Coordinates of C-alpha atoms and ligand atoms in Angstrom, one line a residue:
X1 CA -28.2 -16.6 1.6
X2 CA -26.2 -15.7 4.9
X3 CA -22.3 -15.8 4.5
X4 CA -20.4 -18.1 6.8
X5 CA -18.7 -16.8 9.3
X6 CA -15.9 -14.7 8.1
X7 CA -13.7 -12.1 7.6
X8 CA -13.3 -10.0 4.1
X9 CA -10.3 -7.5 3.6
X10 CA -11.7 -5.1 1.3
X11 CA -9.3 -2.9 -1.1
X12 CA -10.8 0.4 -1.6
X13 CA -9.5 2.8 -4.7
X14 CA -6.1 4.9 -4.2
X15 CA -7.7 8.2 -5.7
X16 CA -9.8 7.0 -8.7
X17 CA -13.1 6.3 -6.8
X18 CA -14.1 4.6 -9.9
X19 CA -11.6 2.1 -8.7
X20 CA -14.1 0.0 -6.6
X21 CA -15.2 -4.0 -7.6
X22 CA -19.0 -4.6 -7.8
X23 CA -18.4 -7.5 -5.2
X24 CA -16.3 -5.1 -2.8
X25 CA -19.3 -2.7 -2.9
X26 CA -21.7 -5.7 -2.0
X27 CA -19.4 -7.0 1.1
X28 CA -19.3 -3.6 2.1
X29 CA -23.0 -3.4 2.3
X30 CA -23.7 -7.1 3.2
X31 CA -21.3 -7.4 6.3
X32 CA -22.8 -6.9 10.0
X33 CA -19.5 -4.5 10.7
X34 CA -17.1 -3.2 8.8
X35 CA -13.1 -2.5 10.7
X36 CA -11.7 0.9 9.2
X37 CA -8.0 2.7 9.7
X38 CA -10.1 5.5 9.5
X39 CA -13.8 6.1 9.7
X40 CA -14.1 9.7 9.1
X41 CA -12.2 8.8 5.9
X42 CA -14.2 5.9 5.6
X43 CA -17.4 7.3 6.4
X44 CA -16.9 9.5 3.8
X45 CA -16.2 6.8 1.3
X46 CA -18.7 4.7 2.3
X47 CA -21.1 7.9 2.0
X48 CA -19.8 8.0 -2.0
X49 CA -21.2 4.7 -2.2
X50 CA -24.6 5.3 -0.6
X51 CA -23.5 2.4 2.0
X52 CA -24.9 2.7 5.5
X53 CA -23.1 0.6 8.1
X54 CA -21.5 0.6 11.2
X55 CA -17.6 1.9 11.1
X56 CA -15.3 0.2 13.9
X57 CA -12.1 1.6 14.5
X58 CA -9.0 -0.6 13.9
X59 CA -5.8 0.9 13.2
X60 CA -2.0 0.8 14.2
X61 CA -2.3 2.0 17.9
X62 CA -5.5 0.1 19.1
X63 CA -5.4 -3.2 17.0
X64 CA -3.3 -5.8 19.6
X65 CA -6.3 -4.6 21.8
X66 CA -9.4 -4.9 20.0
X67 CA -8.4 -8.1 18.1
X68 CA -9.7 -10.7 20.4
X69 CA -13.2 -8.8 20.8
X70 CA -13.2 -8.8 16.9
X71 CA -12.2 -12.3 16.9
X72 CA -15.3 -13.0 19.7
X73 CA -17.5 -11.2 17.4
X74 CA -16.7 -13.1 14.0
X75 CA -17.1 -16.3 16.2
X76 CA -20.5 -15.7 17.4
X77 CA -21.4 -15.3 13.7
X78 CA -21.2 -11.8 12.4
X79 CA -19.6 -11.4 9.1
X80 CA -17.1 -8.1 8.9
X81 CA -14.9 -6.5 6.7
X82 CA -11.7 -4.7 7.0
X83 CA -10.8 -1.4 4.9
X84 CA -7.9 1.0 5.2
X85 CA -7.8 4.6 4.1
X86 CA -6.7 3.9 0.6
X87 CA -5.7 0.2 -1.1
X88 CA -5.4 -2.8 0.3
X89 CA -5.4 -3.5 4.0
X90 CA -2.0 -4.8 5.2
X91 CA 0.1 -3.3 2.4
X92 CA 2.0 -0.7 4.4
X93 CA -1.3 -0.6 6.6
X94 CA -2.8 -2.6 9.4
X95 CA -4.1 -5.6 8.8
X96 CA -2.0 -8.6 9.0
X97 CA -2.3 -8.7 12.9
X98 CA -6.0 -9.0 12.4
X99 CA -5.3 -12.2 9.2
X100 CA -3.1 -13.8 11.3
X101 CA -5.1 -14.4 14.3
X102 CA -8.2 -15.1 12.8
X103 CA -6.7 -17.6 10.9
X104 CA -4.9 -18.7 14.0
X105 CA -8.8 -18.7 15.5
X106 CA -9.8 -21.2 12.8
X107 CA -12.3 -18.0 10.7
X108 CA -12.3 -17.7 6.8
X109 CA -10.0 -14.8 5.6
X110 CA -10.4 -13.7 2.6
X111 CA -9.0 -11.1 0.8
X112 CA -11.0 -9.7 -2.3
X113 CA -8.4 -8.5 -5.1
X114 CA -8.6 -4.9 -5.7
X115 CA -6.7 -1.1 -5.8
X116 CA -3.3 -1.4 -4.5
X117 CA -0.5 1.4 -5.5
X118 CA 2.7 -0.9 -6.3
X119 CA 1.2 -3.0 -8.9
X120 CA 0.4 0.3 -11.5
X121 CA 3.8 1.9 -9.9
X122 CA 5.8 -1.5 -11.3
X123 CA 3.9 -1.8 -14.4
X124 CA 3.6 1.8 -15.6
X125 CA 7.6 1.7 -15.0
X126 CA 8.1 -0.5 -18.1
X127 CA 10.9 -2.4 -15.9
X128 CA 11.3 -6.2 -15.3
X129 CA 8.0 -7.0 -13.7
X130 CA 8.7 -11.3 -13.3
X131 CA 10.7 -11.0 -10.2
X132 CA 10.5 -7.7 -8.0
X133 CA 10.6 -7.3 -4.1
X134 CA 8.2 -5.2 -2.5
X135 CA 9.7 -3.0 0.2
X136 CA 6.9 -0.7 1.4
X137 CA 8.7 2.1 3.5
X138 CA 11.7 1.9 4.3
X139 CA 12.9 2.5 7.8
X140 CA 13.6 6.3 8.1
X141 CA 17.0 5.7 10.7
X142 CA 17.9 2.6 12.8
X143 CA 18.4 -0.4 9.9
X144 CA 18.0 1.8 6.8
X145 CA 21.6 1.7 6.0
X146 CA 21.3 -2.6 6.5
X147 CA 18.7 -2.8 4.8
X148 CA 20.1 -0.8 1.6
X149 CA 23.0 -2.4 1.6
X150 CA 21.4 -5.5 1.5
X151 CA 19.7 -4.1 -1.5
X152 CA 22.2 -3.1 -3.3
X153 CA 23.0 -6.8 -5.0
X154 CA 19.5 -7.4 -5.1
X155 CA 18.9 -8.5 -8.7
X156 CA 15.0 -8.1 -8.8
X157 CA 13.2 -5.4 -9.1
X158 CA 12.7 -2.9 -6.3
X159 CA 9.5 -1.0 -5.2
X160 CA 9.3 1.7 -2.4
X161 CA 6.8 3.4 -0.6
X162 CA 7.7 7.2 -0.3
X163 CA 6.2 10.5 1.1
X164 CA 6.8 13.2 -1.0
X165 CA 9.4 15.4 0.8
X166 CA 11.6 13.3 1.2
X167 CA 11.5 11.9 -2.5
X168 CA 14.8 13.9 -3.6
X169 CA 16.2 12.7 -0.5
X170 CA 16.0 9.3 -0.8
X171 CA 16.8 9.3 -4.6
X172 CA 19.8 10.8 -3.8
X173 CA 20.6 8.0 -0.8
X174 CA 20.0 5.4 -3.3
X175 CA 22.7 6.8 -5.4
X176 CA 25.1 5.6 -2.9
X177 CA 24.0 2.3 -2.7
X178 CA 22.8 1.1 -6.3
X179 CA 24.9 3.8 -8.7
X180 CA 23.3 7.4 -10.1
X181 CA 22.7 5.1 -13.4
X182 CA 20.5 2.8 -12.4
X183 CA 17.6 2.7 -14.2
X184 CA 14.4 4.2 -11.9
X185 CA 10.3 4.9 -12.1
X186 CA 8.5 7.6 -10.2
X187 CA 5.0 7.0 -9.8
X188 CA 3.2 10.1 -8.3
X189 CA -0.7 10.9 -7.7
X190 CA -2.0 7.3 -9.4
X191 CA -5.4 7.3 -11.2
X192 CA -5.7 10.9 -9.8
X193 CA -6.1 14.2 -11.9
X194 CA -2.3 15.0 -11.4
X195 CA -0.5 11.5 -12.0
X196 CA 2.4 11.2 -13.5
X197 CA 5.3 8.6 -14.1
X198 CA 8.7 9.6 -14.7
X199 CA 11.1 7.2 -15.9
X200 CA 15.2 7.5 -15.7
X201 CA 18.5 7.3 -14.4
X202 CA 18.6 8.1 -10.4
X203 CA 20.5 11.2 -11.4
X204 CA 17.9 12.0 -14.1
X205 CA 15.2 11.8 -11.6
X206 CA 17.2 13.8 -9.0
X207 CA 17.3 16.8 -11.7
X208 CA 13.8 16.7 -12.3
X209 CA 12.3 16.4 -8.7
X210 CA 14.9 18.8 -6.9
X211 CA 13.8 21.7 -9.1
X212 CA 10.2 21.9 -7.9
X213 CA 8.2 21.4 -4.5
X214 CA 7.0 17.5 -4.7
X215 CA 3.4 16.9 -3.6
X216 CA 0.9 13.9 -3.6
X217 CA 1.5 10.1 -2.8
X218 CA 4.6 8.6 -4.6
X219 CA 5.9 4.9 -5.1
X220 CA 9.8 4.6 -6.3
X221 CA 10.4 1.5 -8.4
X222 CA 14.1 0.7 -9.2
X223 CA 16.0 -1.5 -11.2
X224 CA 17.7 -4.4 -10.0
X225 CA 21.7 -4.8 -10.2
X226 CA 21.8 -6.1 -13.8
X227 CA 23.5 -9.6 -13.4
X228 CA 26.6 -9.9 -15.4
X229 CA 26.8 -6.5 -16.4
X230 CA 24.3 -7.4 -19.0
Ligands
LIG301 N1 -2.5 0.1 1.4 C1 -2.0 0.9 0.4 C2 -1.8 0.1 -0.9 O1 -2.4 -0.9 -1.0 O2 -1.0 0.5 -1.7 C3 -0.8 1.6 0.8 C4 -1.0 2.5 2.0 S1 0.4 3.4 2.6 C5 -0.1 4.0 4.1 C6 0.4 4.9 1.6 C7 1.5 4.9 0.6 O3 1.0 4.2 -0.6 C8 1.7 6.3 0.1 O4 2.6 7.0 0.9 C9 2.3 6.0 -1.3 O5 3.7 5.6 -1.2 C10 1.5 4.9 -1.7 N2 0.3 5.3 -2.5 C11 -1.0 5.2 -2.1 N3 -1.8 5.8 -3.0 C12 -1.0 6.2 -4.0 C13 -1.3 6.9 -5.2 N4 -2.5 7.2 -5.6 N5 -0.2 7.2 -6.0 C14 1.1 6.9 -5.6 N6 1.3 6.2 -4.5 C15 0.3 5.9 -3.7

């Protein structure tokens, strides 16, 4: 049977290659085209997976140009799928552009549930997972100070995005703002040989990052400002 006409955001594994749905593996291969952030990354995924197709580039810096020709594409009845180098498409990668104006365009979107990094990061951290805010990356200068002060009364849980050598520094920043005894995760290298999850105080985590070169892909969860003091 032919799919309708359609676009499918595809989540592809974070390191585990394991990490892969059966159905995400049939899209892949049923789709006329498939959009990736990266297609020598992709390729080489898509290689993995002994899946032949056609890799289109769609990233950051060409997506406001090539949406309308996707759009023209999907309209004339070709099925496609978008991938990003690791996870889900649109979390801290491109992708939302592309959702929004299809749907805008009147063309099925829809997203297949799969790998993404903050959901192991929040739930390997054993805190408060009913009510967190996802903050991706922060901003590195103009509105980082805003937006962490903002943060610092926020009461749910808090999950960052984070390269790796600027991990002490940004522990250290959020001293300032939420306290050095607030309750933090550090989730580094998930589902990958090296992963590990180290749980503390901000100053805790401080001491045990600063003392050795940080490598890998890292997601900081933090506690929320404990309401009442409780
Ligand atoms: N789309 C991805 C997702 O669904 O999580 C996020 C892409 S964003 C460009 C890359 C960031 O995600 C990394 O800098 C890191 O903060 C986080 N990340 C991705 N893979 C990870 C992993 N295996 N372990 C820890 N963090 C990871």
């Amino acid at each position: 049977m032919r799919i309708a006409t359609q676009l499918y955001i595809v989540p592809t594994p974070i390191g585990n290659l394991e990490d892969i749905t059966l159905r995400a593996l049939r899209i892949m291969k049923e789709v006329d085209f498939i959009l990736a952030e990266d297609t020598r990354t992709s390729g080489n995924l898509l290689k993995h997976y002994g899946i032949e197709k056609k890799l289109v580039p769609h990233h950051l810096f060409n997506e406001h140009k090539t949406i309308e020709n996707i759009i023209g594409r999907i309209l004339d009845g070709a099925t496609c799928a978008l991938i990003s180098d690791a996870g889900t498409p649109a979390i801290s990668d491109p992708g939302y552009l592309l959702v929004h104006s299809c749907i805008e365009a009147g063309i099925r979107v829809e997203c297949l549930p799969g790998p993404t990094a903050f959901v192991p990061a929040l739930v390997n951290s054993g805190i408060a997972s009913d009510h967190f805010i996802f903050e991706g990356f922060l901003p590195h200068k103009k509105g980082r100070h805003t937006r962490l002060t903002t943060l610092a009364g926020e009461e749910r849980t808090m999950i960052f995005y984070e390269s790796p050598h600027r991990l002490v520094k940004a522990l250290t920043q959020f001293t300032e703002y939420f306290g050095e005894e607030r309750y933090a995760s550090v989730s580094r290298e998930l589902s990958k040989i090296f992963e590990e999850n180290i749980r503390g105080s901000l100053k805790e985590l401080i001491a045990y990052f600063e003392k050795k070169t940080v490598k890998g892909e890292i997601v900081i969860v933090v506690a929320g400002k404990e309401i009442n003091g409780k």
